[in-house]
PDB file of C-alpha atoms and ligand atoms in Angstrom:
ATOM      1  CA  UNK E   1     112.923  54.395  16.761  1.00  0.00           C
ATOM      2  CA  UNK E   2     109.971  56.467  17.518  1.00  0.00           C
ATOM      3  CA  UNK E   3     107.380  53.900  17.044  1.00  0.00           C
ATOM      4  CA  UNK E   4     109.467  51.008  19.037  1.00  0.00           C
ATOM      5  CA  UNK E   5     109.420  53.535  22.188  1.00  0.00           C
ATOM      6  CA  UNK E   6     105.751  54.409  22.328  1.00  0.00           C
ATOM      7  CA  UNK E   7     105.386  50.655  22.084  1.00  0.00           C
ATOM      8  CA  UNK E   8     107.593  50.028  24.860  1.00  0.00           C
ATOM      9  CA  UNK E   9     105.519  52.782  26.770  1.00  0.00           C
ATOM     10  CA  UNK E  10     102.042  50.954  26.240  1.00  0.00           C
ATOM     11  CA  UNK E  11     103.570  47.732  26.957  1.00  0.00           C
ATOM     12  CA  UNK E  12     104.660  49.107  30.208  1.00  0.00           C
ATOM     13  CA  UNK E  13     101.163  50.390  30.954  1.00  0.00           C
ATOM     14  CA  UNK E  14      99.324  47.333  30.065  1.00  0.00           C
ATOM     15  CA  UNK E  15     102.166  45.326  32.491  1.00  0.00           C
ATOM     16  CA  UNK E  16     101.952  47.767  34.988  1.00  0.00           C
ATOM     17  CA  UNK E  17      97.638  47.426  35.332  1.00  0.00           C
ATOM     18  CA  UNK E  18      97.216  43.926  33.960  1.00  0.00           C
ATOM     19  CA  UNK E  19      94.848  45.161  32.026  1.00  0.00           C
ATOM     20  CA  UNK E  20      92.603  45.339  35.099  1.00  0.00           C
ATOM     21  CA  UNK E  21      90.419  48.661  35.915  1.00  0.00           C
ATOM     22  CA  UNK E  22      91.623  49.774  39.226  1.00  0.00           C
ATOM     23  CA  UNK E  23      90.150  53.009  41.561  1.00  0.00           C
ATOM     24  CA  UNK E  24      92.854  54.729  39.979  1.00  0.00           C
ATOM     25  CA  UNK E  25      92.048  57.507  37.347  1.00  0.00           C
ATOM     26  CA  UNK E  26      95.490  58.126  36.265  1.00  0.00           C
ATOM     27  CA  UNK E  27      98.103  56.321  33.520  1.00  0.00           C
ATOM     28  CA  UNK E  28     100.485  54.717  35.750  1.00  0.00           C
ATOM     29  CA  UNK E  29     103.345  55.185  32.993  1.00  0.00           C
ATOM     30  CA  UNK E  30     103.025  59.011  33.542  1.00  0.00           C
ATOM     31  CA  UNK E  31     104.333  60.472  36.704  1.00  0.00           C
ATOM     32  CA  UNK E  32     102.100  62.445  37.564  1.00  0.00           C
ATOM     33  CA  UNK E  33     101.973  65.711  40.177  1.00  0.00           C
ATOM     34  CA  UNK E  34     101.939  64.991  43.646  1.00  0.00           C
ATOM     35  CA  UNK E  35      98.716  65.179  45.378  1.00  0.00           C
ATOM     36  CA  UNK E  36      98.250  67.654  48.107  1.00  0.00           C
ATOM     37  CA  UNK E  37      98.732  66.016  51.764  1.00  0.00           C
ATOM     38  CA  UNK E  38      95.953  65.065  53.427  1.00  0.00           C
ATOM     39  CA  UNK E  39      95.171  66.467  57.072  1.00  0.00           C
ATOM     40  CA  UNK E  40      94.619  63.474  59.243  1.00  0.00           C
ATOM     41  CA  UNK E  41      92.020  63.571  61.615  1.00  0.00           C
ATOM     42  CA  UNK E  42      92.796  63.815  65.865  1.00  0.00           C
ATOM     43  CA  UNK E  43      90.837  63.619  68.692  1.00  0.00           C
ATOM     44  CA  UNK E  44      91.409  62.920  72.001  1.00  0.00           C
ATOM     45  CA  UNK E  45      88.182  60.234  71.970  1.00  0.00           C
ATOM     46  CA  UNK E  46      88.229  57.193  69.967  1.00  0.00           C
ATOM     47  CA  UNK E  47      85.567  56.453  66.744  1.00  0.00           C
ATOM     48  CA  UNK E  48      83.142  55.004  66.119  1.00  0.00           C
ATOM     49  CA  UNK E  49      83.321  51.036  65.387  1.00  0.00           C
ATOM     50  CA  UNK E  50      80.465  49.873  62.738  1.00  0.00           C
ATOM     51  CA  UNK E  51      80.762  46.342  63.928  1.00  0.00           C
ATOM     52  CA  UNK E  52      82.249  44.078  66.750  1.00  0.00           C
ATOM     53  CA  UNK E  53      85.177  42.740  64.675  1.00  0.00           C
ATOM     54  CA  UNK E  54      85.906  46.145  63.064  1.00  0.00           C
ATOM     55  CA  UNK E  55      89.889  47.157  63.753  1.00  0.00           C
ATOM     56  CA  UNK E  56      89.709  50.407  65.582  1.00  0.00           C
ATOM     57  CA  UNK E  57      90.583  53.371  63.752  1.00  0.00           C
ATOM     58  CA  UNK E  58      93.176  55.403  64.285  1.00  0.00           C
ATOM     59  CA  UNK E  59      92.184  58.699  66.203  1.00  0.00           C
ATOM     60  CA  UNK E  60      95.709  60.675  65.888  1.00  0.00           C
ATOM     61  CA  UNK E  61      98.785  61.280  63.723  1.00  0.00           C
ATOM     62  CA  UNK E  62     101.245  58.456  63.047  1.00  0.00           C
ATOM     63  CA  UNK E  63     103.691  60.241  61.475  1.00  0.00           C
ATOM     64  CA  UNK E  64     106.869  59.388  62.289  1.00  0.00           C
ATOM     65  CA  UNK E  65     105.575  56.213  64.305  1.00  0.00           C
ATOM     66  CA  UNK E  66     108.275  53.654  63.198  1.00  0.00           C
ATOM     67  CA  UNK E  67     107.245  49.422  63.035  1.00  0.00           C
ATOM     68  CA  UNK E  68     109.950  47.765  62.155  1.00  0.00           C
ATOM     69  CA  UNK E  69     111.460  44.309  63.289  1.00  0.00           C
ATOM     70  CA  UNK E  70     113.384  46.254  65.566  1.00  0.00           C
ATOM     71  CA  UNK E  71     111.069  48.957  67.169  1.00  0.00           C
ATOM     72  CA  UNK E  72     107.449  49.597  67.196  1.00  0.00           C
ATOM     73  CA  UNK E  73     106.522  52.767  68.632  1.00  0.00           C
ATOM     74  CA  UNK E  74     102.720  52.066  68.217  1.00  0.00           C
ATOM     75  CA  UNK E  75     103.362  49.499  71.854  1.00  0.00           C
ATOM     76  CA  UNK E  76     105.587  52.207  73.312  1.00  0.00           C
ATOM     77  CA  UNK E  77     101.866  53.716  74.184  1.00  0.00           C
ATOM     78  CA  UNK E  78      99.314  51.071  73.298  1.00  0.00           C
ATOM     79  CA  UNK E  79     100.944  47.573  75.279  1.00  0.00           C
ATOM     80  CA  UNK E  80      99.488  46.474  78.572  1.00  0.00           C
ATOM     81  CA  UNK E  81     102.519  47.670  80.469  1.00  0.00           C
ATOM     82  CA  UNK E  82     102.654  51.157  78.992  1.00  0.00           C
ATOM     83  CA  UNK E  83      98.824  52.292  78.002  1.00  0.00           C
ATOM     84  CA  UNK E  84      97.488  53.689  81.107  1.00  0.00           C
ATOM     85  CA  UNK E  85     100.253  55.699  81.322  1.00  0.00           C
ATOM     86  CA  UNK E  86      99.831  57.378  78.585  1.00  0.00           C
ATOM     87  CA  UNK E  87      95.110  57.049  78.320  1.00  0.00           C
ATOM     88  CA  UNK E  88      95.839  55.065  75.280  1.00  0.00           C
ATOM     89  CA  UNK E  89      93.479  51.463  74.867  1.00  0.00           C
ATOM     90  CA  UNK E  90      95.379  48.580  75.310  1.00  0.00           C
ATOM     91  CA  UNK E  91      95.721  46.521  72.928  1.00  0.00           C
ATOM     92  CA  UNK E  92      93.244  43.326  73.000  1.00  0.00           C
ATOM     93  CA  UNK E  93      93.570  40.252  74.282  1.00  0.00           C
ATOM     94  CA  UNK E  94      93.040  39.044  71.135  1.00  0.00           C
ATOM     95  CA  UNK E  95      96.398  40.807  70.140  1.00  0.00           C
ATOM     96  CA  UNK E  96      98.233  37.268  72.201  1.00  0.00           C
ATOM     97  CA  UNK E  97      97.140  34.506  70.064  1.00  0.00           C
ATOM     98  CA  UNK E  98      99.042  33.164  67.410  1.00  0.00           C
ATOM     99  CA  UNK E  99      98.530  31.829  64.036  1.00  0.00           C
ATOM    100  CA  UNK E 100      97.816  28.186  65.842  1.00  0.00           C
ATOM    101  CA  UNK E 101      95.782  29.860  68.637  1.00  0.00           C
ATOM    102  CA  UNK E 102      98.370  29.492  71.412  1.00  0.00           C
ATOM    103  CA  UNK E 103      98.522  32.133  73.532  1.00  0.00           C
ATOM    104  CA  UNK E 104     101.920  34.112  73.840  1.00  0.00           C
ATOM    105  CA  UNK E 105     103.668  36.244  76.559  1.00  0.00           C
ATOM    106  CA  UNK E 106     103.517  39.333  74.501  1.00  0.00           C
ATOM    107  CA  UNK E 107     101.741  40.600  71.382  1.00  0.00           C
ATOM    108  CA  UNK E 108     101.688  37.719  68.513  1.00  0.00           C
ATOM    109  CA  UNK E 109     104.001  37.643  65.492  1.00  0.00           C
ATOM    110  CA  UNK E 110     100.562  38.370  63.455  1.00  0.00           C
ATOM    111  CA  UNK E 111      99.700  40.978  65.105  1.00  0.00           C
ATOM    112  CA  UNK E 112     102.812  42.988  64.897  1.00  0.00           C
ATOM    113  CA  UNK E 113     102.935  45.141  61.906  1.00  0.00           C
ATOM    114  CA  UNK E 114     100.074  47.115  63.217  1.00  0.00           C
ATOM    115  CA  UNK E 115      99.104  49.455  59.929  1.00  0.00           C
ATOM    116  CA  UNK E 116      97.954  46.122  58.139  1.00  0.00           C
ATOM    117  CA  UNK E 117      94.513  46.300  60.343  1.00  0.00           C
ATOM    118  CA  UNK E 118      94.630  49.947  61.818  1.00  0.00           C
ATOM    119  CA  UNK E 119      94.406  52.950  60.130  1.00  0.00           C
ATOM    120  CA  UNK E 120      94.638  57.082  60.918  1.00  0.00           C
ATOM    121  CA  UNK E 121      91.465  58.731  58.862  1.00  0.00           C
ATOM    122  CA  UNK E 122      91.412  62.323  56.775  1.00  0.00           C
ATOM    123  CA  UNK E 123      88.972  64.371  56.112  1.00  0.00           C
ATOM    124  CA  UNK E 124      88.279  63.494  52.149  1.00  0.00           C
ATOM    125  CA  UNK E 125      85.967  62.276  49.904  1.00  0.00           C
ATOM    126  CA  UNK E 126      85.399  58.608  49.466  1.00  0.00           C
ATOM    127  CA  UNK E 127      87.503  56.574  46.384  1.00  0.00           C
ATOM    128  CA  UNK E 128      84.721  54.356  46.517  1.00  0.00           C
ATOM    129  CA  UNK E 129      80.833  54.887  47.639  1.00  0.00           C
ATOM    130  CA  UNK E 130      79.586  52.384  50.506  1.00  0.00           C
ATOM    131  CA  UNK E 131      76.391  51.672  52.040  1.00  0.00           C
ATOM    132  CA  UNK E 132      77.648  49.754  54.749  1.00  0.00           C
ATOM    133  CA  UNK E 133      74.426  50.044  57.816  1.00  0.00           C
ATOM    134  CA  UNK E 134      75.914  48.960  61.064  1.00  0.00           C
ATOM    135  CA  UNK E 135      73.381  46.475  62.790  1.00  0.00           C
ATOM    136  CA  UNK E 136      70.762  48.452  65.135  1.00  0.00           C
ATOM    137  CA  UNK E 137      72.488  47.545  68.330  1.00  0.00           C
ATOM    138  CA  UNK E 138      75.585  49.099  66.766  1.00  0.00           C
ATOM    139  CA  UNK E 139      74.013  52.447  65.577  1.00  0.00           C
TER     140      UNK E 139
HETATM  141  C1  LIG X 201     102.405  58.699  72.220  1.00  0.00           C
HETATM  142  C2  LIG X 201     101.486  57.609  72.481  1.00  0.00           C
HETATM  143  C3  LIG X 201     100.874  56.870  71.307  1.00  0.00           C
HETATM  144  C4  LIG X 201     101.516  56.260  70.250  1.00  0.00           C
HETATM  145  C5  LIG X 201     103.014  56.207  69.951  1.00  0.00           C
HETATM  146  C6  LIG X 201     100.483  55.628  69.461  1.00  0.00           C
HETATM  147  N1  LIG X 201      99.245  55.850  70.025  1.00  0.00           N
HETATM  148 FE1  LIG X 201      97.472  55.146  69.364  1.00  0.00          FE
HETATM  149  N2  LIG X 201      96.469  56.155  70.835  1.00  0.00           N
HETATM  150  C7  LIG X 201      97.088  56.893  71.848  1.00  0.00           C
HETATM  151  C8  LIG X 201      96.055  57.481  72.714  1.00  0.00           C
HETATM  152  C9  LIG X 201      96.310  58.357  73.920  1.00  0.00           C
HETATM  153  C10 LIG X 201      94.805  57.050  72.196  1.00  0.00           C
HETATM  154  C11 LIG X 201      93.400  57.385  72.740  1.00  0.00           C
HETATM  155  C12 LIG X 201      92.712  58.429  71.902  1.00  0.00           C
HETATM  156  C13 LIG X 201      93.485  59.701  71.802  1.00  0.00           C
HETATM  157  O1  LIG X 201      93.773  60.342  72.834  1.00  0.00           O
HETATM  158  O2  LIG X 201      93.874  60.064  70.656  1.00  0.00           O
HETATM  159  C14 LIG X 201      95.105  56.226  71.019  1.00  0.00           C
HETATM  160  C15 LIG X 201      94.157  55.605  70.255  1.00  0.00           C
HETATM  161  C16 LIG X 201      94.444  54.636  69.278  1.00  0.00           C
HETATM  162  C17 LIG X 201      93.469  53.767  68.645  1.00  0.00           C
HETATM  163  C18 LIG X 201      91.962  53.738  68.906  1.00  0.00           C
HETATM  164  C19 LIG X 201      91.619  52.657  69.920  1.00  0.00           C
HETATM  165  C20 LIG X 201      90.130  52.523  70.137  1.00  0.00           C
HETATM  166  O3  LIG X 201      89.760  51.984  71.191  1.00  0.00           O
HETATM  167  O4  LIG X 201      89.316  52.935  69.294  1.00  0.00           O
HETATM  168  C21 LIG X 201      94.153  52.965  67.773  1.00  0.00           C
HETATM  169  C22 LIG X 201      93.579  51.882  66.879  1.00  0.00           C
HETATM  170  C23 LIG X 201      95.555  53.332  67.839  1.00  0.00           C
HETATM  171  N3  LIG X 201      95.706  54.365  68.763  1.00  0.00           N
HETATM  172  C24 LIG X 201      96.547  52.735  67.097  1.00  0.00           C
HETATM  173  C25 LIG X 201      97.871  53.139  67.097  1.00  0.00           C
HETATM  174  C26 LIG X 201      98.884  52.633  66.190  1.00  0.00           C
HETATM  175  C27 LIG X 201      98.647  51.581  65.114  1.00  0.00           C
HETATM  176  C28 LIG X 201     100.060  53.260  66.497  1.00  0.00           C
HETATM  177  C29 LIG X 201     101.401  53.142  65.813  1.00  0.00           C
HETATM  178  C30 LIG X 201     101.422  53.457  64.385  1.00  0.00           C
HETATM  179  C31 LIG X 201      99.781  54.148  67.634  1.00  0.00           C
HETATM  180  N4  LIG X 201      98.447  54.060  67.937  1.00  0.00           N
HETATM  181  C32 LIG X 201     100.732  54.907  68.296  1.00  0.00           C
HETATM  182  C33 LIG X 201      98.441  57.046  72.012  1.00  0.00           C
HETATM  183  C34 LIG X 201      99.432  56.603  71.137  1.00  0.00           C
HETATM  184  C1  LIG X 202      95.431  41.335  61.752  1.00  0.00           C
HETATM  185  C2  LIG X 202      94.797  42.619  62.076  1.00  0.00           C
HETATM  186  C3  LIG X 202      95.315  43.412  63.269  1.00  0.00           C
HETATM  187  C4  LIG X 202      96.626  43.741  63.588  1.00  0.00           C
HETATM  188  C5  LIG X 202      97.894  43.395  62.814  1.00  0.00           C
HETATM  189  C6  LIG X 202      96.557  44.536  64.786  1.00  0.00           C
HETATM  190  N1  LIG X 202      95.243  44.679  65.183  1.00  0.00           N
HETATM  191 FE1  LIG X 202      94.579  45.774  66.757  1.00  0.00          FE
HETATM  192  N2  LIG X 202      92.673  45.103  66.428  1.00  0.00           N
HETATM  193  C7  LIG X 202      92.267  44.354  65.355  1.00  0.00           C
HETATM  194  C8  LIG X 202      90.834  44.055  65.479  1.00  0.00           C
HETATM  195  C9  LIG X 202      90.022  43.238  64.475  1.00  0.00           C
HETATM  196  C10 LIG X 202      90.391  44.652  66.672  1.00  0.00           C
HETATM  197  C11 LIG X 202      88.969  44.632  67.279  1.00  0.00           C
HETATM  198  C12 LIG X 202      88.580  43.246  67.729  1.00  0.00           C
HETATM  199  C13 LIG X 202      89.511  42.741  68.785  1.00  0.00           C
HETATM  200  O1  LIG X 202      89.554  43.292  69.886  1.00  0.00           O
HETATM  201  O2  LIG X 202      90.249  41.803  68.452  1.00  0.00           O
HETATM  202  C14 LIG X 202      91.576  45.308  67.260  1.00  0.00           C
HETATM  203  C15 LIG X 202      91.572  46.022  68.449  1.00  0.00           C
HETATM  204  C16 LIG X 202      92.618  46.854  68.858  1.00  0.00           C
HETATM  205  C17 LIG X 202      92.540  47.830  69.926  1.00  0.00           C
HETATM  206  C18 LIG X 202      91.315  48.108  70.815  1.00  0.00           C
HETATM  207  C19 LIG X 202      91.298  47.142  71.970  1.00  0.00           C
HETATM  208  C20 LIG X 202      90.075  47.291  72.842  1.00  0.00           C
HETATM  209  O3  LIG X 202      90.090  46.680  73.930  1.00  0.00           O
HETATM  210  O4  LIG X 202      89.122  47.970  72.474  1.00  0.00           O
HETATM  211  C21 LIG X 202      93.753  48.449  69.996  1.00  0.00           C
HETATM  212  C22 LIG X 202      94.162  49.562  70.929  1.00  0.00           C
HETATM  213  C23 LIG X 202      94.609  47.841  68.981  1.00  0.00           C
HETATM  214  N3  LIG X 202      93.882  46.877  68.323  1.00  0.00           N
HETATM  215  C24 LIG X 202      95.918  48.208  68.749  1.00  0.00           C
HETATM  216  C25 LIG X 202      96.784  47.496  67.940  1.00  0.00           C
HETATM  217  C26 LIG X 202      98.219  47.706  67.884  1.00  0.00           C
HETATM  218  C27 LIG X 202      98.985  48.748  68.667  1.00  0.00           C
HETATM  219  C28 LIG X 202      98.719  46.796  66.979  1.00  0.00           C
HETATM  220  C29 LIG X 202     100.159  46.529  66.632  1.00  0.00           C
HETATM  221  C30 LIG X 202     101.006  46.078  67.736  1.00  0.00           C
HETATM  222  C31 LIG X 202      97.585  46.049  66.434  1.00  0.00           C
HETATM  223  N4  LIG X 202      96.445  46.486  67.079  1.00  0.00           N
HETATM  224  C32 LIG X 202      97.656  45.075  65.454  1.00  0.00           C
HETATM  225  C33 LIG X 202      93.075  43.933  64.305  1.00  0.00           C
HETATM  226  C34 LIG X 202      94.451  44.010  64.284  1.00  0.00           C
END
């Protein structure tokens, strides 16, 4: 009985990874302890972008920010009718065109769920090291 459930375990690990080498460092068949939360970096400017087609990175908390298919919060501040009201950017023109390139009324199905492209930063240290040199006219 023993042996068949440490198989079972390793089986489990092996399905759960694929077998691949991911930037985790930990056995995903153990739970392990939850991590500490991460303070997320605020300001009242925006950062940096690195290059032209870079999404924007988050410069506040999102906590409690809701996107759903009913509600997104993130347009409550950042749409054309609501961001000056609040000194938030509005969100780019780019933000209208669909999938086929046709322009739409109001922010396109693709560009709804707005955590796929833009993210809120904390102060940590890097899973993975990057070189990345913005061009000159960037810098
Ligand atoms: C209560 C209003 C408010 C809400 C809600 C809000 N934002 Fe913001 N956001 C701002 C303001 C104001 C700024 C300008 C910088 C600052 O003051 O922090 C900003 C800045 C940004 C920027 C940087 C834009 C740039 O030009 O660099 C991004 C990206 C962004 N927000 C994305 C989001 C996303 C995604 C959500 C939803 C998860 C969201 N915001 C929800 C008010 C808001
Ligand atoms: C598919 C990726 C993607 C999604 C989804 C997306 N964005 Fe963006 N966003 C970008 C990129 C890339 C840029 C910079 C280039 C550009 O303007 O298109 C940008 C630019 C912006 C800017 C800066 C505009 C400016 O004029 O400087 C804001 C604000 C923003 N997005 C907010 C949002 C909000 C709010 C949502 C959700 C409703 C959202 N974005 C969804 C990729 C995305």
């Amino acid at each position: 009985m023993t042996l068949l459930v440490s198989t079972m375990v390793s089986m489990t690990a092996v399905a759960e990874t694929g077998g691949i080498d991911s930037l985790r460092t930990i056995d995903l068949s153990v739970e392990p302890p939850a991590e500490a939360m991460k303070k997320v970096l605020e300001s009242d400017t925006t950062f940096h972008r690195d290059f032209i087609e870079q999404p924007p990175l988050i410069p506040h908390d999102i906590r409690g920010y809701t996107v759903n298919k009913d509600v997104n919060t993130c347009l409550q501040c950042h749409s054309w009718k609501n961001a000056s009201k609040w000194g938030a950017t509005r969100i780019s023109v780019t933000h209208f065109y669909d999938r086929e390139g046709k322009q739409r009324a109001d922010v396109a199905p693709n560009r709804y769920f707005c955590l796929q492209c833009h993210v809120p930063q904390a102060d940590t240290a890097p899973l993975q090291k990057n070189n990345f040199e913005p061009v000159d006219s960037l810098k």
